[in-house]
Amino acid sequence: MITIVLADRSNIVRYGLRSLLDNNPDFRIVGEAAGSWETIQCASQLRPNVLIMDWGMARQGGMEVLRRVQRKSPSTQIILFSLDWSESQFLDADESIGVDLIYCNSIGTEVLRIIREGNSRPPCLVALTPTVSVPRRRTPERLAVAAQ
């Protein structure tokens, strides 16, 4: 059983993620959070296999939310997502080291794929953004681009 915590300010987004994940009997949502502090508490108390978190929420407290979650629950895989991603928002920051940024056509499909493959790889920070938000200029080779 893969345990999951959902973190997003919007009830509607959390509901959508829950609907997507509830269809898989191998996944169990053990908690939800609507704010940065609540996310840290939820992840440290529940120690889920996966934390799915809105990037906008992570930015509110800088990268401190992510650092605290990683420190308190080091085996938790963190999946950040954004529907409106700018490469510079993340990759220009010092904290971007060790982040897999995946451009994809369907965030939902990628979330499912990453969770399913998560047991076969070490915990990491994965950031997802739709392909449509990819800057028109050439993207750095270190970015992982999901199959279209």
PDB file of C-alpha atoms in Angstrom, residues 7-99:
ATOM      1  CA  ALA A   7      -1.253  19.461  -0.116  1.00  0.00           C
ATOM      2  CA  ASP A   8      -2.941  22.314  -1.939  1.00  0.00           C
ATOM      3  CA  ARG A   9      -4.690  25.495  -0.845  1.00  0.00           C
ATOM      4  CA  SER A  10      -7.688  24.664  -3.027  1.00  0.00           C
ATOM      5  CA  ASN A  11     -10.308  22.163  -1.879  1.00  0.00           C
ATOM      6  CA  ILE A  12     -11.258  21.631  -5.522  1.00  0.00           C
ATOM      7  CA  VAL A  13      -7.722  20.650  -6.539  1.00  0.00           C
ATOM      8  CA  ARG A  14      -7.374  18.283  -3.571  1.00  0.00           C
ATOM      9  CA  TYR A  15     -10.742  16.763  -4.459  1.00  0.00           C
ATOM     10  CA  GLY A  16      -9.588  16.258  -8.063  1.00  0.00           C
ATOM     11  CA  LEU A  17      -6.349  14.600  -6.963  1.00  0.00           C
ATOM     12  CA  ARG A  18      -8.256  12.417  -4.515  1.00  0.00           C
ATOM     13  CA  SER A  19     -10.661  11.361  -7.279  1.00  0.00           C
ATOM     14  CA  LEU A  20      -7.743  10.426  -9.523  1.00  0.00           C
ATOM     15  CA  LEU A  21      -5.917   8.457  -6.837  1.00  0.00           C
ATOM     16  CA  ASP A  22      -8.917   6.779  -5.183  1.00  0.00           C
ATOM     17  CA  ASN A  23      -9.419   4.663  -8.307  1.00  0.00           C
ATOM     18  CA  ASN A  24      -6.222   2.759  -7.538  1.00  0.00           C
ATOM     19  CA  PRO A  25      -6.542   0.146  -4.776  1.00  0.00           C
ATOM     20  CA  ASP A  26      -2.769   0.281  -4.115  1.00  0.00           C
ATOM     21  CA  PHE A  27      -2.947   3.940  -3.028  1.00  0.00           C
ATOM     22  CA  ARG A  28      -4.268   5.235   0.275  1.00  0.00           C
ATOM     23  CA  ILE A  29      -4.624   8.932   0.989  1.00  0.00           C
ATOM     24  CA  VAL A  30      -3.737   9.319   4.655  1.00  0.00           C
ATOM     25  CA  GLY A  31      -3.904  13.091   4.955  1.00  0.00           C
ATOM     26  CA  GLU A  32      -4.611  16.434   3.363  1.00  0.00           C
ATOM     27  CA  ALA A  33      -3.202  19.881   4.033  1.00  0.00           C
ATOM     28  CA  ALA A  34      -4.290  23.342   2.936  1.00  0.00           C
ATOM     29  CA  GLY A  35      -1.285  25.344   4.142  1.00  0.00           C
ATOM     30  CA  SER A  36       2.473  25.225   4.493  1.00  0.00           C
ATOM     31  CA  TRP A  37       2.608  24.588   8.248  1.00  0.00           C
ATOM     32  CA  GLU A  38      -0.170  22.001   8.005  1.00  0.00           C
ATOM     33  CA  THR A  39       1.807  20.221   5.255  1.00  0.00           C
ATOM     34  CA  ILE A  40       4.923  20.017   7.428  1.00  0.00           C
ATOM     35  CA  GLN A  41       2.917  18.647  10.371  1.00  0.00           C
ATOM     36  CA  CYS A  42       1.006  16.146   8.238  1.00  0.00           C
ATOM     37  CA  ALA A  43       4.128  14.794   6.529  1.00  0.00           C
ATOM     38  CA  SER A  44       6.167  14.555   9.744  1.00  0.00           C
ATOM     39  CA  GLN A  45       3.391  12.813  11.712  1.00  0.00           C
ATOM     40  CA  LEU A  46       2.103  10.491   8.984  1.00  0.00           C
ATOM     41  CA  ARG A  47       5.400   9.873   7.129  1.00  0.00           C
ATOM     42  CA  PRO A  48       3.699   9.062   3.823  1.00  0.00           C
ATOM     43  CA  ASN A  49       5.434   7.364   0.922  1.00  0.00           C
ATOM     44  CA  VAL A  50       4.438  10.311  -1.276  1.00  0.00           C
ATOM     45  CA  LEU A  51       3.599  13.983  -0.752  1.00  0.00           C
ATOM     46  CA  ILE A  52       1.838  15.659  -3.678  1.00  0.00           C
ATOM     47  CA  MET A  53       2.118  19.409  -3.279  1.00  0.00           C
ATOM     48  CA  ASP A  54       1.212  22.520  -5.240  1.00  0.00           C
ATOM     49  CA  TRP A  55       4.364  24.465  -6.128  1.00  0.00           C
ATOM     50  CA  GLY A  56       2.619  27.764  -5.367  1.00  0.00           C
ATOM     51  CA  MET A  57       2.090  26.616  -1.807  1.00  0.00           C
ATOM     52  CA  ALA A  58       5.738  25.618  -1.468  1.00  0.00           C
ATOM     53  CA  ARG A  59       6.797  29.073  -2.632  1.00  0.00           C
ATOM     54  CA  GLN A  60       4.818  30.765   0.145  1.00  0.00           C
ATOM     55  CA  GLY A  61       7.352  29.634   2.710  1.00  0.00           C
ATOM     56  CA  GLY A  62      10.211  29.545   0.253  1.00  0.00           C
ATOM     57  CA  MET A  63      11.857  26.166   0.089  1.00  0.00           C
ATOM     58  CA  GLU A  64      11.658  25.881   3.874  1.00  0.00           C
ATOM     59  CA  VAL A  65       8.520  23.725   3.659  1.00  0.00           C
ATOM     60  CA  LEU A  66      10.300  21.245   1.416  1.00  0.00           C
ATOM     61  CA  ARG A  67      13.461  21.217   3.540  1.00  0.00           C
ATOM     62  CA  ARG A  68      11.472  20.529   6.704  1.00  0.00           C
ATOM     63  CA  VAL A  69       9.444  17.755   5.097  1.00  0.00           C
ATOM     64  CA  GLN A  70      12.620  16.158   3.750  1.00  0.00           C
ATOM     65  CA  ARG A  71      14.279  16.430   7.169  1.00  0.00           C
ATOM     66  CA  LYS A  72      11.311  15.081   9.172  1.00  0.00           C
ATOM     67  CA  SER A  73      10.280  12.410   6.685  1.00  0.00           C
ATOM     68  CA  PRO A  74      13.361  11.628   4.558  1.00  0.00           C
ATOM     69  CA  SER A  75      11.836   8.622   2.813  1.00  0.00           C
ATOM     70  CA  THR A  76       8.870  10.629   1.489  1.00  0.00           C
ATOM     71  CA  GLN A  77       8.937  11.248  -2.233  1.00  0.00           C
ATOM     72  CA  ILE A  78       7.780  14.799  -2.962  1.00  0.00           C
ATOM     73  CA  ILE A  79       5.905  15.556  -6.158  1.00  0.00           C
ATOM     74  CA  LEU A  80       5.407  19.238  -6.861  1.00  0.00           C
ATOM     75  CA  PHE A  81       3.027  20.322  -9.575  1.00  0.00           C
ATOM     76  CA  SER A  82       2.064  23.540 -11.237  1.00  0.00           C
ATOM     77  CA  LEU A  83      -0.310  24.374 -14.038  1.00  0.00           C
ATOM     78  CA  ASP A  84       1.612  27.539 -14.874  1.00  0.00           C
ATOM     79  CA  TRP A  85       5.305  26.894 -14.612  1.00  0.00           C
ATOM     80  CA  SER A  86       8.147  29.154 -15.534  1.00  0.00           C
ATOM     81  CA  GLU A  87      11.474  27.440 -15.835  1.00  0.00           C
ATOM     82  CA  SER A  88      13.173  30.344 -14.095  1.00  0.00           C
ATOM     83  CA  GLN A  89      10.920  30.056 -11.034  1.00  0.00           C
ATOM     84  CA  PHE A  90      12.631  26.867 -10.062  1.00  0.00           C
ATOM     85  CA  LEU A  91      15.791  26.146 -11.985  1.00  0.00           C
ATOM     86  CA  ASP A  92      17.496  29.472 -11.266  1.00  0.00           C
ATOM     87  CA  ALA A  93      17.257  28.922  -7.514  1.00  0.00           C
ATOM     88  CA  ASP A  94      20.106  27.274  -5.616  1.00  0.00           C
ATOM     89  CA  GLU A  95      17.569  24.839  -4.221  1.00  0.00           C
ATOM     90  CA  SER A  96      16.881  23.370  -7.677  1.00  0.00           C
ATOM     91  CA  ILE A  97      19.790  20.947  -7.303  1.00  0.00           C
ATOM     92  CA  GLY A  98      18.466  17.398  -7.150  1.00  0.00           C
ATOM     93  CA  VAL A  99      15.087  18.215  -8.684  1.00  0.00           C
TER      94      VAL A  99
END
